[in-house]
């Protein structure tokens, strides 16, 4: 893969982020900028083919899709973790170097205009008319361009983090849950009245056997 993530010629990667996410927006642009800064700080040029990189994100919004595309870290590989902190932040670890960096948005660096904020509320509530939706999209696109054209170091602060790199994805044979019978990783089971059961059964989700027949 070309070194287009850290070289500044990332138009192709940005298009891939937009295609994966489904649309262009400020949140995706923030994830793109944050990830570029994190990878540049760690001097990592390439996406992870396996688990060479590990990403820990602190929100569950548009931001994280750019992180997945640029780093190659995904839930399926076991090298993508979510902390529900509601922060525009990313911690990226390199298994090659053993180093990690946390990149977080600087305070009030991207204050939203009152017009943009008001239109966002109307659009999200379904109360915006056609003209208001068009104006919102115009402001949204403008904000996205501002983020993409800014120096990531102006938007984010990057701090090296101490501590071990998260462990590799666990691979183990599944075993049937004693209650529902569904194959489950034993390490993910929890204690039940009669031994280990899956979390679904522990949370009183009806098992397949308990579901009423059609």
PDB file of C-alpha atoms in Angstrom:
ATOM      1  CA  UNK A   1       0.000   0.000   0.000  1.00  0.00           C
ATOM      2  CA  UNK A   2       1.218   3.478  -0.807  1.00  0.00           C
ATOM      3  CA  UNK A   3       2.337   5.599   2.117  1.00  0.00           C
ATOM      4  CA  UNK A   4      -0.532   8.014   1.526  1.00  0.00           C
ATOM      5  CA  UNK A   5      -1.780   8.105   5.104  1.00  0.00           C
ATOM      6  CA  UNK A   6       1.176   9.962   6.577  1.00  0.00           C
ATOM      7  CA  UNK A   7       2.516  11.656   3.462  1.00  0.00           C
ATOM      8  CA  UNK A   8      -0.334  14.148   3.231  1.00  0.00           C
ATOM      9  CA  UNK A   9      -1.637  12.732  -0.058  1.00  0.00           C
ATOM     10  CA  UNK A  10      -4.540  10.923   1.495  1.00  0.00           C
ATOM     11  CA  UNK A  11      -7.359  11.695  -0.915  1.00  0.00           C
ATOM     12  CA  UNK A  12      -7.694   8.040  -1.895  1.00  0.00           C
ATOM     13  CA  UNK A  13      -7.866   6.943   1.737  1.00  0.00           C
ATOM     14  CA  UNK A  14     -10.427   9.641   2.515  1.00  0.00           C
ATOM     15  CA  UNK A  15     -12.598   8.351  -0.310  1.00  0.00           C
ATOM     16  CA  UNK A  16     -12.311   4.849   1.119  1.00  0.00           C
ATOM     17  CA  UNK A  17     -13.413   6.148   4.516  1.00  0.00           C
ATOM     18  CA  UNK A  18     -16.419   7.887   2.968  1.00  0.00           C
ATOM     19  CA  UNK A  19     -17.363   4.798   0.966  1.00  0.00           C
ATOM     20  CA  UNK A  20     -17.160   2.579   4.053  1.00  0.00           C
ATOM     21  CA  UNK A  21     -19.137   4.992   6.222  1.00  0.00           C
ATOM     22  CA  UNK A  22     -21.734   5.783   3.571  1.00  0.00           C
ATOM     23  CA  UNK A  23     -21.514   9.581   3.609  1.00  0.00           C
ATOM     24  CA  UNK A  24     -19.167  12.488   4.298  1.00  0.00           C
ATOM     25  CA  UNK A  25     -19.529  14.365   7.584  1.00  0.00           C
ATOM     26  CA  UNK A  26     -17.491  16.260  10.211  1.00  0.00           C
ATOM     27  CA  UNK A  27     -17.351  13.267  12.545  1.00  0.00           C
ATOM     28  CA  UNK A  28     -15.775  11.081   9.888  1.00  0.00           C
ATOM     29  CA  UNK A  29     -13.303  13.858   9.082  1.00  0.00           C
ATOM     30  CA  UNK A  30     -12.323  14.090  12.749  1.00  0.00           C
ATOM     31  CA  UNK A  31     -11.671  10.353  12.858  1.00  0.00           C
ATOM     32  CA  UNK A  32      -9.605  10.644   9.696  1.00  0.00           C
ATOM     33  CA  UNK A  33      -7.509  13.507  11.085  1.00  0.00           C
ATOM     34  CA  UNK A  34      -7.043  11.875  14.492  1.00  0.00           C
ATOM     35  CA  UNK A  35      -5.940   8.583  12.975  1.00  0.00           C
ATOM     36  CA  UNK A  36      -3.490  10.252  10.607  1.00  0.00           C
ATOM     37  CA  UNK A  37      -1.908  12.022  13.570  1.00  0.00           C
ATOM     38  CA  UNK A  38      -1.774   8.847  15.664  1.00  0.00           C
ATOM     39  CA  UNK A  39      -0.136   6.834  12.892  1.00  0.00           C
ATOM     40  CA  UNK A  40       2.336   9.598  12.096  1.00  0.00           C
ATOM     41  CA  UNK A  41       3.265   9.928  15.777  1.00  0.00           C
ATOM     42  CA  UNK A  42       3.924   6.179  16.013  1.00  0.00           C
ATOM     43  CA  UNK A  43       5.653   6.233  12.607  1.00  0.00           C
ATOM     44  CA  UNK A  44       3.320   3.550  11.341  1.00  0.00           C
ATOM     45  CA  UNK A  45       2.909   3.785   7.588  1.00  0.00           C
ATOM     46  CA  UNK A  46       0.616   0.865   6.846  1.00  0.00           C
ATOM     47  CA  UNK A  47      -2.705  -0.598   7.914  1.00  0.00           C
ATOM     48  CA  UNK A  48      -2.732  -3.695  10.076  1.00  0.00           C
ATOM     49  CA  UNK A  49      -3.042  -6.876   8.024  1.00  0.00           C
ATOM     50  CA  UNK A  50      -3.501  -8.825  11.236  1.00  0.00           C
ATOM     51  CA  UNK A  51      -3.016  -7.429  14.768  1.00  0.00           C
ATOM     52  CA  UNK A  52       0.075  -5.286  14.244  1.00  0.00           C
ATOM     53  CA  UNK A  53      -1.922  -2.269  15.457  1.00  0.00           C
ATOM     54  CA  UNK A  54      -4.530  -2.042  18.215  1.00  0.00           C
ATOM     55  CA  UNK A  55      -7.086   0.778  18.385  1.00  0.00           C
ATOM     56  CA  UNK A  56      -9.117   1.873  21.404  1.00  0.00           C
ATOM     57  CA  UNK A  57     -11.843   4.415  20.600  1.00  0.00           C
ATOM     58  CA  UNK A  58     -13.832   6.437  23.123  1.00  0.00           C
ATOM     59  CA  UNK A  59     -17.062   7.024  21.184  1.00  0.00           C
ATOM     60  CA  UNK A  60     -19.401   5.017  18.978  1.00  0.00           C
ATOM     61  CA  UNK A  61     -20.088   7.626  16.298  1.00  0.00           C
ATOM     62  CA  UNK A  62     -18.929   8.454  12.752  1.00  0.00           C
ATOM     63  CA  UNK A  63     -15.375   9.031  14.027  1.00  0.00           C
ATOM     64  CA  UNK A  64     -14.678   5.334  14.525  1.00  0.00           C
ATOM     65  CA  UNK A  65     -15.318   4.268  10.933  1.00  0.00           C
ATOM     66  CA  UNK A  66     -12.339   6.297   9.716  1.00  0.00           C
ATOM     67  CA  UNK A  67     -10.222   4.691  12.430  1.00  0.00           C
ATOM     68  CA  UNK A  68     -11.112   1.220  11.160  1.00  0.00           C
ATOM     69  CA  UNK A  69     -10.403   2.040   7.513  1.00  0.00           C
ATOM     70  CA  UNK A  70      -7.057   3.774   8.091  1.00  0.00           C
ATOM     71  CA  UNK A  71      -5.642   1.445  10.743  1.00  0.00           C
ATOM     72  CA  UNK A  72      -7.083  -1.875   9.625  1.00  0.00           C
ATOM     73  CA  UNK A  73      -8.208  -2.455  13.214  1.00  0.00           C
ATOM     74  CA  UNK A  74     -11.631  -4.116  13.385  1.00  0.00           C
ATOM     75  CA  UNK A  75     -13.844  -5.951  15.857  1.00  0.00           C
ATOM     76  CA  UNK A  76     -13.491  -9.085  13.758  1.00  0.00           C
ATOM     77  CA  UNK A  77      -9.701  -9.110  14.121  1.00  0.00           C
ATOM     78  CA  UNK A  78      -9.909  -8.526  17.849  1.00  0.00           C
ATOM     79  CA  UNK A  79      -7.731  -5.416  17.700  1.00  0.00           C
ATOM     80  CA  UNK A  80     -10.485  -2.790  17.942  1.00  0.00           C
ATOM     81  CA  UNK A  81     -11.885  -1.837  21.350  1.00  0.00           C
ATOM     82  CA  UNK A  82     -14.637   0.577  22.388  1.00  0.00           C
ATOM     83  CA  UNK A  83     -14.803   2.546  25.633  1.00  0.00           C
ATOM     84  CA  UNK A  84     -18.149   4.306  25.995  1.00  0.00           C
ATOM     85  CA  UNK A  85     -16.727   7.621  27.247  1.00  0.00           C
ATOM     86  CA  UNK A  86     -18.391   9.933  24.716  1.00  0.00           C
ATOM     87  CA  UNK A  87     -15.049  11.564  23.870  1.00  0.00           C
ATOM     88  CA  UNK A  88     -13.510  12.351  20.489  1.00  0.00           C
ATOM     89  CA  UNK A  89     -10.392  10.374  21.248  1.00  0.00           C
ATOM     90  CA  UNK A  90      -8.358   7.427  20.011  1.00  0.00           C
ATOM     91  CA  UNK A  91      -5.546   5.406  21.543  1.00  0.00           C
ATOM     92  CA  UNK A  92      -3.426   3.513  19.038  1.00  0.00           C
ATOM     93  CA  UNK A  93      -0.868   0.869  19.975  1.00  0.00           C
ATOM     94  CA  UNK A  94       1.858  -0.617  17.796  1.00  0.00           C
ATOM     95  CA  UNK A  95       2.872  -4.187  18.546  1.00  0.00           C
ATOM     96  CA  UNK A  96       5.968  -3.679  16.400  1.00  0.00           C
ATOM     97  CA  UNK A  97       7.368  -0.907  18.587  1.00  0.00           C
ATOM     98  CA  UNK A  98       5.464  -1.584  21.818  1.00  0.00           C
ATOM     99  CA  UNK A  99       4.460   2.083  21.949  1.00  0.00           C
ATOM    100  CA  UNK A 100       1.048   3.706  22.209  1.00  0.00           C
ATOM    101  CA  UNK A 101      -0.347   7.197  21.677  1.00  0.00           C
ATOM    102  CA  UNK A 102      -3.627   8.781  22.740  1.00  0.00           C
ATOM    103  CA  UNK A 103      -5.012  11.466  20.438  1.00  0.00           C
ATOM    104  CA  UNK A 104      -7.843  13.650  21.784  1.00  0.00           C
ATOM    105  CA  UNK A 105      -9.686  16.697  20.468  1.00  0.00           C
ATOM    106  CA  UNK A 106      -8.564  19.991  21.988  1.00  0.00           C
ATOM    107  CA  UNK A 107     -11.196  21.877  23.976  1.00  0.00           C
ATOM    108  CA  UNK A 108     -13.392  24.356  22.051  1.00  0.00           C
ATOM    109  CA  UNK A 109     -11.182  24.051  18.988  1.00  0.00           C
ATOM    110  CA  UNK A 110     -14.181  23.360  16.759  1.00  0.00           C
ATOM    111  CA  UNK A 111     -17.037  25.238  18.368  1.00  0.00           C
ATOM    112  CA  UNK A 112     -20.196  24.708  16.335  1.00  0.00           C
ATOM    113  CA  UNK A 113     -22.013  27.824  15.130  1.00  0.00           C
ATOM    114  CA  UNK A 114     -25.421  28.499  16.654  1.00  0.00           C
ATOM    115  CA  UNK A 115     -27.023  28.222  13.204  1.00  0.00           C
ATOM    116  CA  UNK A 116     -25.441  24.829  12.592  1.00  0.00           C
ATOM    117  CA  UNK A 117     -26.452  23.593  16.045  1.00  0.00           C
ATOM    118  CA  UNK A 118     -30.054  24.747  15.664  1.00  0.00           C
ATOM    119  CA  UNK A 119     -30.381  23.214  12.219  1.00  0.00           C
ATOM    120  CA  UNK A 120     -28.908  19.953  13.493  1.00  0.00           C
ATOM    121  CA  UNK A 121     -31.653  19.724  16.117  1.00  0.00           C
ATOM    122  CA  UNK A 122     -34.349  20.366  13.523  1.00  0.00           C
ATOM    123  CA  UNK A 123     -32.903  17.857  11.066  1.00  0.00           C
ATOM    124  CA  UNK A 124     -32.506  15.164  13.723  1.00  0.00           C
ATOM    125  CA  UNK A 125     -36.072  15.684  14.963  1.00  0.00           C
ATOM    126  CA  UNK A 126     -37.484  15.606  11.436  1.00  0.00           C
ATOM    127  CA  UNK A 127     -38.808  19.167  11.689  1.00  0.00           C
ATOM    128  CA  UNK A 128     -36.523  20.800   9.093  1.00  0.00           C
ATOM    129  CA  UNK A 129     -38.013  21.844   5.775  1.00  0.00           C
ATOM    130  CA  UNK A 130     -36.254  21.434   2.421  1.00  0.00           C
ATOM    131  CA  UNK A 131     -34.502  24.808   2.597  1.00  0.00           C
ATOM    132  CA  UNK A 132     -33.277  24.156   6.130  1.00  0.00           C
ATOM    133  CA  UNK A 133     -31.985  20.698   5.189  1.00  0.00           C
ATOM    134  CA  UNK A 134     -30.105  22.188   2.247  1.00  0.00           C
ATOM    135  CA  UNK A 135     -28.560  24.873   4.445  1.00  0.00           C
ATOM    136  CA  UNK A 136     -27.616  22.250   7.027  1.00  0.00           C
ATOM    137  CA  UNK A 137     -25.857  20.161   4.377  1.00  0.00           C
ATOM    138  CA  UNK A 138     -24.005  23.276   3.214  1.00  0.00           C
ATOM    139  CA  UNK A 139     -22.770  24.017   6.743  1.00  0.00           C
ATOM    140  CA  UNK A 140     -21.959  20.344   7.308  1.00  0.00           C
ATOM    141  CA  UNK A 141     -19.843  20.233   4.149  1.00  0.00           C
ATOM    142  CA  UNK A 142     -18.090  23.468   5.094  1.00  0.00           C
ATOM    143  CA  UNK A 143     -17.221  22.125   8.535  1.00  0.00           C
ATOM    144  CA  UNK A 144     -15.949  18.891   7.016  1.00  0.00           C
ATOM    145  CA  UNK A 145     -13.657  20.800   4.638  1.00  0.00           C
ATOM    146  CA  UNK A 146     -12.308  22.905   7.509  1.00  0.00           C
ATOM    147  CA  UNK A 147     -11.359  19.768   9.417  1.00  0.00           C
ATOM    148  CA  UNK A 148      -9.728  18.074   6.435  1.00  0.00           C
ATOM    149  CA  UNK A 149      -7.739  21.192   5.518  1.00  0.00           C
ATOM    150  CA  UNK A 150      -6.520  21.839   9.070  1.00  0.00           C
ATOM    151  CA  UNK A 151      -3.248  20.565  10.488  1.00  0.00           C
ATOM    152  CA  UNK A 152      -4.219  17.577  12.691  1.00  0.00           C
ATOM    153  CA  UNK A 153      -1.866  18.899  15.384  1.00  0.00           C
ATOM    154  CA  UNK A 154      -3.990  22.058  15.528  1.00  0.00           C
ATOM    155  CA  UNK A 155      -7.108  20.005  16.220  1.00  0.00           C
ATOM    156  CA  UNK A 156      -5.758  17.268  18.464  1.00  0.00           C
ATOM    157  CA  UNK A 157      -3.247  16.722  21.214  1.00  0.00           C
ATOM    158  CA  UNK A 158      -1.142  13.565  21.067  1.00  0.00           C
ATOM    159  CA  UNK A 159       0.310  11.987  24.206  1.00  0.00           C
ATOM    160  CA  UNK A 160       2.376   8.819  24.463  1.00  0.00           C
ATOM    161  CA  UNK A 161       0.795   6.327  26.849  1.00  0.00           C
ATOM    162  CA  UNK A 162       2.445   3.881  29.204  1.00  0.00           C
ATOM    163  CA  UNK A 163       1.248   0.393  29.885  1.00  0.00           C
ATOM    164  CA  UNK A 164       1.062  -2.947  28.117  1.00  0.00           C
ATOM    165  CA  UNK A 165      -0.391  -3.351  24.653  1.00  0.00           C
ATOM    166  CA  UNK A 166      -3.818  -5.058  24.852  1.00  0.00           C
ATOM    167  CA  UNK A 167      -3.556  -8.828  24.535  1.00  0.00           C
ATOM    168  CA  UNK A 168      -4.133 -10.552  21.242  1.00  0.00           C
ATOM    169  CA  UNK A 169      -7.541 -11.875  20.246  1.00  0.00           C
ATOM    170  CA  UNK A 170      -8.409 -15.070  22.066  1.00  0.00           C
ATOM    171  CA  UNK A 171      -9.035 -18.188  19.996  1.00  0.00           C
ATOM    172  CA  UNK A 172     -10.738 -21.134  21.686  1.00  0.00           C
ATOM    173  CA  UNK A 173     -13.207 -23.891  20.822  1.00  0.00           C
ATOM    174  CA  UNK A 174     -16.851 -23.153  21.558  1.00  0.00           C
ATOM    175  CA  UNK A 175     -18.909 -25.219  23.974  1.00  0.00           C
ATOM    176  CA  UNK A 176     -22.713 -25.458  24.161  1.00  0.00           C
ATOM    177  CA  UNK A 177     -24.425 -23.289  26.742  1.00  0.00           C
ATOM    178  CA  UNK A 178     -26.166 -25.687  29.165  1.00  0.00           C
ATOM    179  CA  UNK A 179     -29.369 -23.656  28.991  1.00  0.00           C
ATOM    180  CA  UNK A 180     -29.890 -22.679  25.347  1.00  0.00           C
ATOM    181  CA  UNK A 181     -27.487 -25.095  23.701  1.00  0.00           C
ATOM    182  CA  UNK A 182     -25.885 -22.455  21.483  1.00  0.00           C
ATOM    183  CA  UNK A 183     -22.100 -22.724  20.873  1.00  0.00           C
ATOM    184  CA  UNK A 184     -20.339 -20.175  23.096  1.00  0.00           C
ATOM    185  CA  UNK A 185     -16.745 -19.310  23.947  1.00  0.00           C
ATOM    186  CA  UNK A 186     -16.225 -20.695  27.472  1.00  0.00           C
ATOM    187  CA  UNK A 187     -14.204 -17.620  28.472  1.00  0.00           C
ATOM    188  CA  UNK A 188     -17.272 -15.470  27.751  1.00  0.00           C
ATOM    189  CA  UNK A 189     -19.660 -17.519  29.898  1.00  0.00           C
ATOM    190  CA  UNK A 190     -20.731 -16.390  33.359  1.00  0.00           C
ATOM    191  CA  UNK A 191     -21.837 -18.186  36.496  1.00  0.00           C
ATOM    192  CA  UNK A 192     -25.470 -19.284  36.584  1.00  0.00           C
ATOM    193  CA  UNK A 193     -27.587 -21.227  39.088  1.00  0.00           C
ATOM    194  CA  UNK A 194     -26.240 -24.557  37.829  1.00  0.00           C
ATOM    195  CA  UNK A 195     -22.838 -23.604  36.477  1.00  0.00           C
ATOM    196  CA  UNK A 196     -21.516 -21.602  33.559  1.00  0.00           C
ATOM    197  CA  UNK A 197     -24.059 -20.246  31.061  1.00  0.00           C
ATOM    198  CA  UNK A 198     -23.918 -17.736  28.210  1.00  0.00           C
ATOM    199  CA  UNK A 199     -24.447 -14.052  28.918  1.00  0.00           C
ATOM    200  CA  UNK A 200     -27.684 -14.029  26.935  1.00  0.00           C
ATOM    201  CA  UNK A 201     -29.249 -16.579  29.232  1.00  0.00           C
ATOM    202  CA  UNK A 202     -27.763 -14.849  32.266  1.00  0.00           C
ATOM    203  CA  UNK A 203     -29.492 -11.639  31.206  1.00  0.00           C
ATOM    204  CA  UNK A 204     -32.810 -13.514  31.021  1.00  0.00           C
ATOM    205  CA  UNK A 205     -33.021 -13.380  27.244  1.00  0.00           C
ATOM    206  CA  UNK A 206     -35.407 -16.200  26.209  1.00  0.00           C
ATOM    207  CA  UNK A 207     -33.475 -19.178  24.935  1.00  0.00           C
ATOM    208  CA  UNK A 208     -34.338 -20.895  21.665  1.00  0.00           C
ATOM    209  CA  UNK A 209     -35.930 -23.727  23.639  1.00  0.00           C
ATOM    210  CA  UNK A 210     -38.153 -21.327  25.576  1.00  0.00           C
ATOM    211  CA  UNK A 211     -39.447 -19.439  22.539  1.00  0.00           C
ATOM    212  CA  UNK A 212     -43.097 -20.171  21.698  1.00  0.00           C
ATOM    213  CA  UNK A 213     -43.620 -22.252  18.588  1.00  0.00           C
ATOM    214  CA  UNK A 214     -45.252 -20.633  15.572  1.00  0.00           C
TER     215      UNK A 214
END
